[in-house]
Coordinates of C-alpha atoms in Angstrom, one line a residue:
Chain H
M1 CA 5.7 4.4 -45.9
K2 CA 5.0 0.8 -44.9
A3 CA 3.9 0.1 -41.3
N4 CA 2.6 -2.8 -39.3
L5 CA -1.0 -1.9 -38.2
W6 CA -3.1 -3.3 -35.4
M7 CA -6.5 -4.1 -37.0
G8 CA -8.1 -6.1 -34.3
K9 CA -7.6 -9.2 -32.2
K10 CA -5.1 -11.5 -33.9
D11 CA -5.1 -9.3 -36.9
V12 CA -2.1 -7.2 -37.9
R13 CA -1.4 -6.0 -41.4
V14 CA 1.4 -4.2 -43.2
E15 CA 0.0 -1.3 -45.1
N16 CA 0.9 2.1 -46.5
V17 CA 0.4 5.1 -44.3
P18 CA 1.5 8.7 -44.4
D19 CA 5.2 9.3 -43.6
P20 CA 5.9 10.9 -40.2
K21 CA 6.8 14.5 -40.0
I22 CA 8.4 16.7 -37.3
L23 CA 5.5 17.9 -35.2
D24 CA 7.5 19.5 -32.4
Q25 CA 10.9 21.2 -32.2
R26 CA 12.1 18.3 -30.0
D27 CA 11.2 15.6 -32.4
A28 CA 13.5 13.5 -34.7
I29 CA 12.5 11.3 -37.5
I30 CA 14.3 7.9 -37.6
K31 CA 14.6 5.6 -40.6
V32 CA 14.1 2.3 -38.9
T33 CA 16.8 -0.3 -39.7
S34 CA 15.7 -3.0 -37.1
T35 CA 12.6 -3.4 -35.0
A36 CA 11.5 -6.3 -32.9
I37 CA 8.2 -7.9 -31.8
C38 CA 8.0 -7.9 -28.0
G39 CA 6.2 -10.4 -25.8
S40 CA 4.1 -7.5 -24.6
D41 CA 3.0 -6.9 -28.2
L42 CA 1.4 -10.3 -27.9
H43 CA -0.9 -8.9 -25.2
L44 CA -2.0 -6.3 -27.8
Y45 CA -2.3 -9.0 -30.4
N46 CA -4.4 -11.2 -28.1
G47 CA -6.7 -8.2 -27.4
F48 CA -5.9 -8.0 -23.6
V49 CA -4.9 -4.3 -23.6
P50 CA -7.8 -1.8 -23.8
T51 CA -7.9 1.4 -25.9
M52 CA -6.3 0.0 -29.1
E53 CA -7.8 1.4 -32.3
K54 CA -7.9 0.0 -35.8
G55 CA -4.9 1.4 -37.7
D56 CA -2.6 1.9 -34.8
I57 CA 1.1 1.4 -35.8
L58 CA 2.6 -1.2 -33.4
G59 CA 6.1 -1.5 -32.1
H60 CA 8.2 -0.1 -29.3
E61 CA 11.5 -1.8 -29.9
F62 CA 13.3 -0.1 -32.7
M63 CA 16.5 1.6 -33.9
G64 CA 17.7 3.3 -37.0
E65 CA 19.3 6.3 -38.7
V66 CA 18.4 9.9 -37.9
V67 CA 17.0 11.5 -41.1
E68 CA 15.6 14.7 -39.7
V69 CA 15.8 16.6 -36.4
G70 CA 13.6 19.4 -34.9
R71 CA 15.3 22.7 -34.1
A72 CA 15.7 22.0 -30.4
V73 CA 17.5 18.7 -30.9
R74 CA 21.2 19.6 -30.6
N75 CA 22.6 16.3 -29.6
L76 CA 21.7 14.4 -32.8
R77 CA 22.6 14.9 -36.4
V78 CA 21.2 13.5 -39.6
G79 CA 23.0 10.2 -40.2
D80 CA 23.5 9.3 -36.5
R81 CA 22.7 5.7 -35.7
V82 CA 20.5 5.5 -32.6
V83 CA 18.5 3.1 -30.4
V84 CA 15.2 4.5 -29.1
P85 CA 14.0 3.7 -25.5
F86 CA 10.4 2.5 -25.5
P87 CA 9.1 4.9 -22.8
I88 CA 8.7 8.5 -24.0
A89 CA 10.2 10.9 -21.5
C90 CA 10.5 14.7 -21.4
G91 CA 13.6 14.7 -19.1
R92 CA 12.4 17.9 -17.4
C93 CA 9.6 16.9 -15.0
F94 CA 10.0 15.9 -11.4
L95 CA 10.0 12.1 -12.1
C96 CA 12.3 12.2 -15.1
Q97 CA 14.7 14.2 -13.0
K98 CA 14.6 11.5 -10.3
G99 CA 15.4 8.9 -13.0
F100 CA 11.8 7.4 -13.2
Y101 CA 11.6 8.0 -17.0
S102 CA 8.8 5.5 -17.6
L103 CA 6.7 7.7 -15.3
C104 CA 7.3 11.0 -17.1
E105 CA 4.5 13.4 -16.1
N106 CA 4.3 15.0 -19.5
S107 CA 4.6 12.5 -22.2
N108 CA 1.1 10.9 -22.1
P109 CA -1.4 13.2 -23.9
N110 CA -4.1 10.7 -22.8
A111 CA -3.1 10.6 -19.2
W112 CA -6.8 11.0 -18.1
I113 CA -7.6 7.5 -19.5
A114 CA -4.8 5.9 -17.6
E115 CA -5.7 7.9 -14.4
K116 CA -9.2 6.4 -14.5
M117 CA -7.7 2.8 -14.6
M118 CA -4.6 3.2 -12.5
G119 CA -5.0 6.3 -10.3
H120 CA -2.1 8.1 -11.9
S121 CA -0.7 7.9 -15.4
P122 CA 2.6 6.4 -16.5
A123 CA 4.6 7.8 -19.4
G124 CA 3.6 7.6 -23.0
V125 CA 4.9 4.5 -24.9
F126 CA 5.4 4.0 -28.6
G127 CA 2.8 1.8 -30.3
Y128 CA 1.1 0.7 -27.1
S129 CA -2.5 1.7 -26.9
H130 CA -4.2 5.1 -26.6
M131 CA -4.3 4.8 -22.8
L132 CA -0.4 5.1 -23.0
G133 CA -0.5 8.1 -25.4
G134 CA -1.6 6.9 -28.8
F135 CA 1.9 7.3 -30.3
A136 CA 2.7 5.6 -33.6
G137 CA 5.1 2.7 -33.1
G138 CA 8.4 1.7 -34.7
Q139 CA 7.3 -1.4 -36.7
A140 CA 7.5 0.8 -39.8
E141 CA 9.9 2.3 -42.3
Y142 CA 10.1 5.6 -40.4
A143 CA 9.2 6.7 -36.9
R144 CA 8.7 10.1 -35.2
V145 CA 10.6 10.2 -31.9
P146 CA 9.4 12.9 -29.5
F147 CA 11.9 14.3 -27.0
A148 CA 14.7 13.1 -29.2
D149 CA 17.1 15.4 -27.2
I150 CA 16.5 13.1 -24.2
G151 CA 15.8 9.5 -25.4
P152 CA 17.8 8.1 -28.3
L153 CA 21.2 6.6 -27.6
K154 CA 23.9 7.1 -30.3
I155 CA 25.6 3.8 -31.3
P156 CA 29.3 3.8 -32.1
A157 CA 30.5 2.2 -35.3
G158 CA 31.5 -1.4 -35.1
L159 CA 28.4 -2.8 -33.3
R160 CA 25.7 -4.7 -35.3
D161 CA 22.0 -3.7 -35.0
E162 CA 21.4 -7.1 -33.4
Q163 CA 23.8 -6.4 -30.6
V164 CA 22.2 -3.1 -29.5
L165 CA 18.6 -3.2 -30.6
F166 CA 17.4 -4.7 -27.3
L167 CA 18.7 -1.7 -25.4
S168 CA 15.3 -0.3 -26.5
D169 CA 13.5 -2.5 -24.0
I170 CA 14.1 -6.1 -23.1
F171 CA 17.7 -6.0 -22.0
P172 CA 17.2 -3.0 -19.6
T173 CA 13.9 -4.5 -18.6
G174 CA 15.5 -7.8 -17.6
Y175 CA 18.4 -5.9 -16.0
M176 CA 16.1 -3.7 -13.9
G177 CA 14.3 -6.9 -12.8
A178 CA 17.5 -8.3 -11.6
E179 CA 18.8 -5.0 -10.1
N180 CA 15.5 -4.7 -8.1
C181 CA 16.4 -8.0 -6.4
N182 CA 19.3 -6.4 -4.5
I183 CA 21.4 -9.5 -5.3
Q184 CA 24.0 -10.4 -2.7
P185 CA 27.0 -12.8 -3.1
G186 CA 25.7 -16.4 -2.8
D187 CA 22.2 -15.5 -3.8
T188 CA 19.9 -17.8 -5.8
V189 CA 17.5 -16.1 -8.2
A190 CA 14.5 -17.9 -9.8
V191 CA 13.0 -16.5 -12.9
W192 CA 9.5 -17.4 -14.1
G193 CA 9.3 -17.1 -17.9
A194 CA 12.3 -17.8 -20.1
G195 CA 11.2 -15.6 -22.9
P196 CA 13.6 -12.9 -24.1
V197 CA 13.0 -10.7 -21.0
G198 CA 13.4 -13.6 -18.7
Q199 CA 16.7 -14.6 -20.5
F200 CA 18.0 -11.0 -19.9
A201 CA 16.8 -11.1 -16.3
M202 CA 18.8 -14.3 -15.8
A203 CA 21.9 -13.1 -17.6
S204 CA 21.7 -9.8 -15.6
A205 CA 21.3 -11.7 -12.3
F206 CA 24.7 -13.3 -13.1
L207 CA 26.2 -10.0 -14.1
L208 CA 25.1 -8.6 -10.8
G209 CA 26.6 -11.4 -8.8
A210 CA 24.0 -14.1 -8.3
E211 CA 25.6 -17.5 -7.7
R212 CA 22.7 -19.6 -9.0
V213 CA 19.9 -18.8 -11.4
I214 CA 16.9 -21.1 -12.0
A215 CA 14.7 -20.8 -15.1
I216 CA 11.0 -21.9 -15.0
D217 CA 9.1 -22.3 -18.3
R218 CA 7.4 -25.0 -20.3
F219 CA 9.0 -24.6 -23.8
P220 CA 12.0 -26.8 -24.2
E221 CA 13.7 -24.4 -26.6
R222 CA 13.5 -21.6 -24.1
L223 CA 14.8 -23.7 -21.3
R224 CA 17.6 -24.9 -23.5
M225 CA 18.6 -21.3 -24.3
A226 CA 18.5 -20.5 -20.5
R227 CA 20.7 -23.5 -19.8
D228 CA 23.1 -23.3 -22.7
K229 CA 23.4 -19.6 -23.4
V230 CA 22.9 -18.1 -19.9
G231 CA 24.1 -20.9 -17.6
A232 CA 20.8 -21.3 -15.6
E233 CA 19.4 -24.4 -14.0
I234 CA 16.0 -25.3 -15.5
I235 CA 12.6 -26.4 -14.4
N236 CA 9.9 -27.4 -16.9
Y237 CA 6.7 -26.7 -15.0
E238 CA 4.7 -29.1 -17.1
E239 CA 6.9 -32.0 -15.9
T240 CA 7.9 -30.9 -12.4
K241 CA 6.1 -29.4 -9.5
V242 CA 7.8 -26.0 -9.2
L243 CA 7.4 -25.3 -5.5
E244 CA 8.7 -28.7 -4.6
A245 CA 11.6 -28.5 -7.0
L246 CA 12.7 -25.0 -5.7
T247 CA 12.4 -26.2 -2.1
E248 CA 14.6 -29.1 -2.9
M249 CA 17.1 -27.1 -4.9
T250 CA 17.5 -24.5 -2.2
G251 CA 17.8 -26.7 0.9
G252 CA 14.2 -25.9 1.9
R253 CA 14.8 -22.1 2.2
G254 CA 13.6 -20.9 -1.2
P255 CA 15.2 -18.7 -3.7
D256 CA 16.5 -15.4 -2.3
A257 CA 14.8 -13.5 -5.1
C258 CA 12.0 -14.4 -7.5
I259 CA 11.4 -12.6 -10.8
D260 CA 8.1 -12.7 -12.6
A261 CA 8.9 -12.3 -16.3
V262 CA 5.5 -13.7 -17.4
G263 CA 2.8 -11.2 -16.5
M264 CA -0.9 -11.3 -17.1
E265 CA -1.3 -14.2 -19.6
A266 CA 0.3 -16.9 -17.5
H267 CA -0.3 -20.6 -18.1
A268 CA -0.3 -23.5 -15.7
P269 CA -1.4 -27.0 -15.7
G270 CA -4.5 -27.8 -13.8
L271 CA -7.3 -26.1 -12.0
Q272 CA -5.7 -22.8 -11.1
Y273 CA -5.3 -22.0 -14.8
A274 CA -8.9 -22.9 -15.5
Y275 CA -10.1 -20.7 -12.6
D276 CA -8.2 -17.7 -13.9
R277 CA -9.0 -18.3 -17.5
V278 CA -12.7 -18.3 -16.7
K279 CA -12.5 -15.2 -14.5
Q280 CA -10.5 -13.4 -17.2
A281 CA -13.0 -14.4 -20.0
T282 CA -15.9 -13.2 -17.9
M283 CA -14.1 -9.9 -17.0
L284 CA -14.0 -10.7 -13.3
E285 CA -10.3 -10.2 -13.4
T286 CA -8.3 -8.7 -16.3
D287 CA -5.0 -10.5 -15.6
R288 CA -4.0 -14.1 -14.8
P289 CA -1.4 -13.9 -12.0
I290 CA -0.4 -17.6 -11.8
A291 CA 3.4 -17.1 -12.1
L292 CA 3.2 -14.2 -9.6
R293 CA 1.3 -16.2 -7.0
E294 CA 3.9 -19.0 -7.3
A295 CA 6.9 -16.6 -7.2
I296 CA 5.5 -15.2 -3.9
M297 CA 4.9 -18.6 -2.4
A298 CA 8.4 -19.8 -3.4
C299 CA 10.4 -16.8 -2.3
R300 CA 12.5 -17.3 0.9
N301 CA 11.5 -15.3 4.0
A302 CA 12.5 -11.6 3.7
G303 CA 13.3 -12.2 0.0
T304 CA 12.4 -10.0 -2.9
V305 CA 9.8 -10.6 -5.6
S306 CA 10.6 -8.5 -8.7
V307 CA 7.8 -8.1 -11.2
I308 CA 8.7 -7.2 -14.8
G309 CA 6.0 -9.2 -16.6
V310 CA 3.3 -6.8 -17.8
Y311 CA 0.0 -6.5 -15.9
A312 CA -2.8 -4.3 -17.1
G313 CA -5.5 -4.3 -14.6
F314 CA -6.8 -6.4 -11.7
I315 CA -5.8 -9.8 -10.3
D316 CA -7.6 -12.2 -8.0
K317 CA -6.5 -14.4 -5.1
F318 CA -3.3 -12.4 -4.3
P319 CA -1.5 -14.1 -1.4
M320 CA -1.0 -11.0 0.6
G321 CA -0.7 -13.0 3.8
S322 CA 2.4 -14.7 2.5
V323 CA 3.9 -11.3 1.5
M324 CA 3.2 -9.6 4.9
N325 CA 3.9 -12.4 7.3
R326 CA 7.2 -13.3 5.6
S327 CA 8.5 -9.8 5.2
L328 CA 8.7 -10.0 1.4
T329 CA 9.6 -7.0 -0.7
I330 CA 7.8 -6.6 -4.0
K331 CA 9.5 -4.4 -6.5
T332 CA 8.1 -3.6 -10.0
G333 CA 7.7 -1.1 -12.7
Q334 CA 8.0 -0.5 -16.4
C335 CA 11.7 -0.1 -17.1
H336 CA 13.2 3.3 -16.8
V337 CA 15.2 2.5 -19.9
H338 CA 17.0 5.9 -20.2
R339 CA 18.9 5.2 -17.0
Y340 CA 20.4 1.9 -18.3
L341 CA 21.3 2.8 -21.9
K342 CA 24.8 4.0 -21.3
P343 CA 25.9 1.5 -18.6
L344 CA 24.5 -1.5 -20.6
L345 CA 26.0 -0.3 -23.9
E346 CA 29.3 -0.3 -22.0
R347 CA 28.8 -3.8 -20.9
I348 CA 28.0 -4.8 -24.5
M349 CA 31.1 -3.0 -25.8
K350 CA 33.3 -4.7 -23.1
G351 CA 32.0 -8.0 -24.3
E352 CA 30.3 -8.9 -21.0
I353 CA 27.1 -9.8 -22.9
D354 CA 26.0 -10.1 -26.5
P355 CA 22.2 -9.6 -26.5
S356 CA 21.8 -11.0 -30.0
F357 CA 21.7 -14.5 -28.4
V358 CA 17.9 -14.4 -28.0
I359 CA 17.2 -13.8 -31.7
T360 CA 15.8 -16.9 -33.5
H361 CA 14.2 -15.3 -36.5
E362 CA 14.8 -12.3 -38.7
L363 CA 12.0 -11.4 -41.2
P364 CA 11.3 -8.5 -43.6
L365 CA 8.8 -6.0 -42.2
D366 CA 6.3 -7.2 -44.8
D367 CA 6.2 -10.5 -42.9
A368 CA 5.2 -9.0 -39.6
P369 CA 1.9 -10.8 -39.5
K370 CA 3.7 -14.1 -39.9
G371 CA 6.1 -13.1 -37.2
Y372 CA 3.3 -12.3 -34.7
D373 CA 1.7 -15.6 -35.5
M374 CA 4.9 -17.6 -35.2
F375 CA 5.9 -15.9 -32.0
L376 CA 2.4 -16.4 -30.4
N377 CA 2.3 -20.1 -31.3
K378 CA 6.1 -20.7 -30.7
E379 CA 6.3 -22.2 -34.1
D380 CA 9.7 -23.3 -35.3
D381 CA 11.0 -22.8 -31.8
C382 CA 10.5 -19.1 -32.2
I383 CA 11.8 -17.0 -29.2
K384 CA 12.5 -13.6 -30.6
V385 CA 11.6 -12.0 -34.0
V386 CA 13.5 -9.1 -35.5
L387 CA 11.9 -7.3 -38.4
K388 CA 13.9 -5.6 -41.1
P389 CA 12.2 -2.8 -43.1
E390 CA 14.8 -3.4 -45.9
G391 CA 15.6 -7.0 -45.3
K392 CA 15.5 -10.6 -46.2
A393 CA 14.5 -13.6 -44.0
T394 CA 17.2 -15.3 -42.1
I395 CA 17.0 -18.1 -39.5
H396 CA 19.4 -17.9 -36.6
Chain M
M1 CA -21.1 24.2 -10.7
H2 CA -17.9 24.4 -8.7
I3 CA -14.7 23.0 -10.2
K4 CA -11.3 22.5 -8.4
E5 CA -8.3 21.2 -10.2
T6 CA -4.6 21.2 -9.2
I7 CA -1.2 20.3 -10.6
I8 CA 2.5 20.7 -9.7
I9 CA 4.8 22.4 -12.2
N10 CA 8.5 22.0 -12.0
R11 CA 9.1 25.8 -12.2
S12 CA 9.3 28.6 -9.6
P13 CA 6.1 30.5 -8.6
E14 CA 7.6 33.6 -10.3
E15 CA 8.0 31.7 -13.6
V16 CA 4.6 30.1 -13.5
Y17 CA 2.9 33.4 -12.5
A18 CA 4.6 35.2 -15.3
F19 CA 3.3 32.6 -17.8
W20 CA -0.3 32.9 -16.6
H21 CA -0.1 36.6 -16.5
V22 CA 0.2 37.0 -20.3
Y23 CA -3.6 36.8 -20.8
E24 CA -3.4 37.2 -24.6
D25 CA -1.4 33.9 -24.7
F26 CA -4.2 31.9 -23.0
P27 CA -5.2 30.3 -26.3
S28 CA -1.8 28.6 -26.4
F29 CA -2.9 26.3 -23.6
M30 CA -6.6 26.8 -23.4
L31 CA -7.1 25.1 -26.7
D32 CA -10.8 25.9 -27.1
L33 CA -10.1 29.6 -27.1
E34 CA -9.6 31.5 -30.4
S35 CA -8.4 34.7 -28.8
V36 CA -8.1 36.8 -25.6
S37 CA -7.7 40.5 -25.9
Q38 CA -7.2 43.2 -23.3
S39 CA -10.1 45.6 -23.7
G40 CA -9.3 47.8 -20.7
P41 CA -6.7 48.0 -17.9
K42 CA -8.5 45.1 -16.1
L43 CA -10.8 44.0 -18.8
L44 CA -10.4 40.9 -21.0
H45 CA -12.5 39.9 -24.0
F46 CA -12.7 36.1 -24.6
K47 CA -13.6 34.5 -27.9
T48 CA -13.9 30.7 -28.4
K49 CA -13.1 28.7 -31.4
P50 CA -16.3 28.1 -33.5
F51 CA -18.3 25.1 -32.3
G52 CA -21.1 24.2 -34.7
G53 CA -20.2 27.2 -36.8
E54 CA -20.5 29.8 -34.0
S55 CA -18.0 31.3 -31.6
D56 CA -19.0 32.3 -28.1
E57 CA -17.7 35.7 -26.8
W58 CA -17.7 37.3 -23.4
D59 CA -16.0 39.9 -21.3
A60 CA -14.4 39.4 -17.9
E61 CA -12.7 41.6 -15.4
I62 CA -9.6 40.8 -13.4
I63 CA -10.5 41.3 -9.8
I64 CA -7.3 40.1 -8.1
E65 CA -3.7 40.2 -9.3
V66 CA -1.2 39.4 -6.6
P67 CA 2.2 38.9 -8.2
F68 CA 3.5 35.2 -7.9
S69 CA 0.5 34.3 -5.8
E70 CA -3.0 34.7 -7.3
I71 CA -5.0 35.9 -10.3
A72 CA -8.9 36.0 -10.0
W73 CA -11.5 37.0 -12.5
R74 CA -15.3 37.2 -13.0
S75 CA -17.3 37.5 -16.2
I76 CA -19.3 40.6 -16.8
K77 CA -23.0 40.6 -17.1
G78 CA -24.1 39.3 -20.5
A79 CA -21.9 36.2 -20.7
K80 CA -23.9 33.1 -21.7
V81 CA -22.1 31.1 -19.1
E82 CA -21.5 33.2 -16.0
N83 CA -18.1 32.3 -14.7
S84 CA -15.7 33.4 -12.0
G85 CA -12.7 31.9 -10.5
S86 CA -9.1 32.1 -9.5
V87 CA -5.7 30.5 -10.1
R88 CA -3.3 30.4 -7.2
F89 CA 0.4 29.7 -7.1
E90 CA 2.1 28.2 -4.0
P91 CA 5.6 26.9 -3.6
A92 CA 5.6 23.1 -3.5
T93 CA 7.3 21.4 -0.6
G94 CA 11.0 20.9 -0.7
G95 CA 11.5 23.3 -3.6
R96 CA 9.7 20.9 -6.0
G97 CA 8.2 23.7 -8.1
T98 CA 4.8 25.3 -7.9
V99 CA 1.4 24.0 -6.9
V100 CA -1.2 25.6 -9.2
R101 CA -4.7 25.6 -7.9
L102 CA -7.5 26.5 -10.4
E103 CA -11.0 27.0 -9.1
C104 CA -14.0 28.1 -11.1
D105 CA -17.7 28.6 -10.6
L106 CA -19.8 28.2 -13.7
T107 CA -23.5 29.0 -13.9
L108 CA -24.6 26.7 -16.6
P109 CA -27.7 27.8 -18.6
T110 CA -30.8 25.9 -18.2
T111 CA -32.1 25.5 -21.7
E112 CA -31.2 22.2 -23.4
A113 CA -30.1 23.9 -26.6
I114 CA -27.5 26.0 -24.8
K115 CA -26.5 23.1 -22.6
A116 CA -25.6 21.0 -25.6
K117 CA -23.4 23.8 -26.9
I118 CA -21.7 24.3 -23.6
G119 CA -21.2 20.5 -23.6
K120 CA -19.2 20.9 -26.8
I121 CA -17.1 23.7 -25.4
F122 CA -16.3 22.1 -22.0
G123 CA -16.5 18.5 -23.1
E124 CA -18.6 15.9 -21.3
D125 CA -17.0 16.8 -18.1
P126 CA -16.1 20.4 -17.5
A127 CA -13.6 19.4 -14.7
Q128 CA -11.7 17.4 -17.4
S129 CA -11.3 20.4 -19.6
F130 CA -9.9 22.4 -16.7
K131 CA -7.5 19.6 -16.0
K132 CA -6.4 19.7 -19.6
I133 CA -5.7 23.4 -19.3
L134 CA -3.5 22.8 -16.3
R135 CA -1.7 19.9 -18.0
A136 CA -1.0 22.0 -21.1
S137 CA 0.4 24.8 -19.1
K138 CA 2.7 22.3 -17.3
Q139 CA 3.8 20.8 -20.6
I140 CA 4.7 24.2 -22.0
L141 CA 6.5 25.4 -18.9
E142 CA 8.4 22.1 -18.4
T143 CA 9.0 20.8 -22.0
G144 CA 8.6 23.9 -24.2
G145 CA 5.4 22.8 -26.0
I146 CA 2.2 20.9 -25.8
V147 CA 2.9 17.1 -26.1
I148 CA 1.1 15.6 -29.0
S149 CA 0.8 12.0 -30.2
E150 CA -0.3 10.8 -33.6
A151 CA -3.7 9.8 -32.0
S152 CA -4.2 12.9 -29.9
I153 CA -4.4 15.3 -32.8
S154 CA -8.1 14.6 -33.2
P155 CA -10.6 12.3 -31.5
G156 CA -10.7 8.8 -32.9
H157 CA -7.5 9.3 -34.9
P158 CA -5.4 6.1 -35.1
A159 CA -1.8 6.1 -33.9
Q160 CA -0.4 6.8 -37.3
P161 CA 1.1 10.0 -38.8
P162 CA -1.4 12.7 -39.9
S163 CA -1.8 13.1 -43.7
D164 CA -1.1 16.5 -45.2
S165 CA -4.7 17.4 -45.0
E166 CA -4.8 16.6 -41.3
L167 CA -1.6 18.6 -40.5
P168 CA -3.5 21.8 -39.6
L169 CA -5.1 19.8 -36.7
V170 CA -1.7 19.6 -35.1
Q171 CA -1.5 22.1 -32.2
R172 CA 1.4 24.5 -33.0
E173 CA 4.6 24.2 -31.0
Y174 CA 5.2 26.8 -28.4
H175 CA 8.9 27.4 -28.1
R176 CA 8.4 31.0 -29.0
L177 CA 7.9 32.1 -25.4
Y178 CA 10.3 29.8 -23.7
P179 CA 13.4 29.4 -25.9
V180 CA 15.4 29.0 -22.8
I181 CA 14.1 25.5 -22.2
A182 CA 14.9 24.5 -25.8
E183 CA 18.5 25.8 -25.5
Q184 CA 19.3 23.9 -22.3

């Protein structure tokens, strides 16, 4: 089959590899009909995530048709159309049973590597480094899905791939980011990063009852999407001083909750960016927490800072004094996608949200390298790329 | 060398003990073993998979067997690596399964040649290989099999499906003993 392989920094290639096979009774094989490039794939593309190996199949946002099931998979049949959650979860360990699926205790065969870096290991993830399991990803014609009796969500007829594909990651991720804000009526929520996850965090903040949502980014096309499709107020941080603007917009109090949907490769004008870029390049810190610092400083007293942007390692100059003295709550985590699949599918079916609004480009799988490059460089106002193993290019 | 490793398994002490008490099935989760056979009422014969073309073999006696609580062993004179140890089972707090504690004393040989060979059997870090054993037993008891990824089937393998010639590297699934989990 064809698959998109990580071959090194800024080098991905679509090549032929062996077809996946059932390796365990709880596996299913999915014929991928749609798969997306995630912002977090760009961290791999840029070489910021350790333990990638030449030849790794990328991709953790995918859906498709079940073509084979292992003997223990009773809930799925060949021909079912399913969306696959990006964390791999056994459903039987202590943390899965508490609903913390992205922290499954069993699904990472390389847990020892993650333990060395993080203390304890999170769950395995499709196509996201050997530290997170070394699982083949879904940017391919076929994918093996472990624990298929627990993860995949069956999709009823009548919904297009584009409406449900993002249940695999970015819609639940944005939703959890908003849910973690404990939004109360009248709340104002500010979101750093108006990429696809940020867009879903903003849309979810409204679904959960926020009165105002403020988007912070530097790309006009993303800010336009936040304003026109989601109904957010917007701040371009290259034109406006963010802290001053937020203070002014919220009567001096600050947003009730701040969401960091940027993560470890933040940009900023001026000296702070240069400082972090140098420290990152010299390995004195692994992550650039510029958006996170600003989100903390902006947040109102006793507010919540919700972190859904991806961090990999260590950060520097973390304003802990601001967090402690102002009773801030920090909530974070890789999304426990399995929890949100059914409730969010229901919201889609009721027409409360159509997640396809973030898609700007659809490309054949063969063009994955072009898709990565366009997405990284924001060419052609690229916000979200969907890859079609059997498809043609369309511009949305 | 003294090694201590521990893990919590989401199963009762009775179930976890019953699993560890089937000595012949040790190779299902101690992946460096080829076979374990019972050579007397309290006597076990261990054989490793061949490393560098040669298997290691030794005998051990079971010295403690307290149902649902403890199993202890020691190797019998003649083993290249003298070893003794115990695995103990305690109920975890709040009914959260079973705390398994594995302790082992290894007397590593002094000559470089044998050390290198032991290094192959126990990995760079013997504690790590004991942790792997505990994890594998947890995975079997909780999920019905050992969790494998495309990359974990052999060192240095990329995260892409194994070819037909690599398929034998894949650790066999283990639902045979625990069909109950699969049926749930």
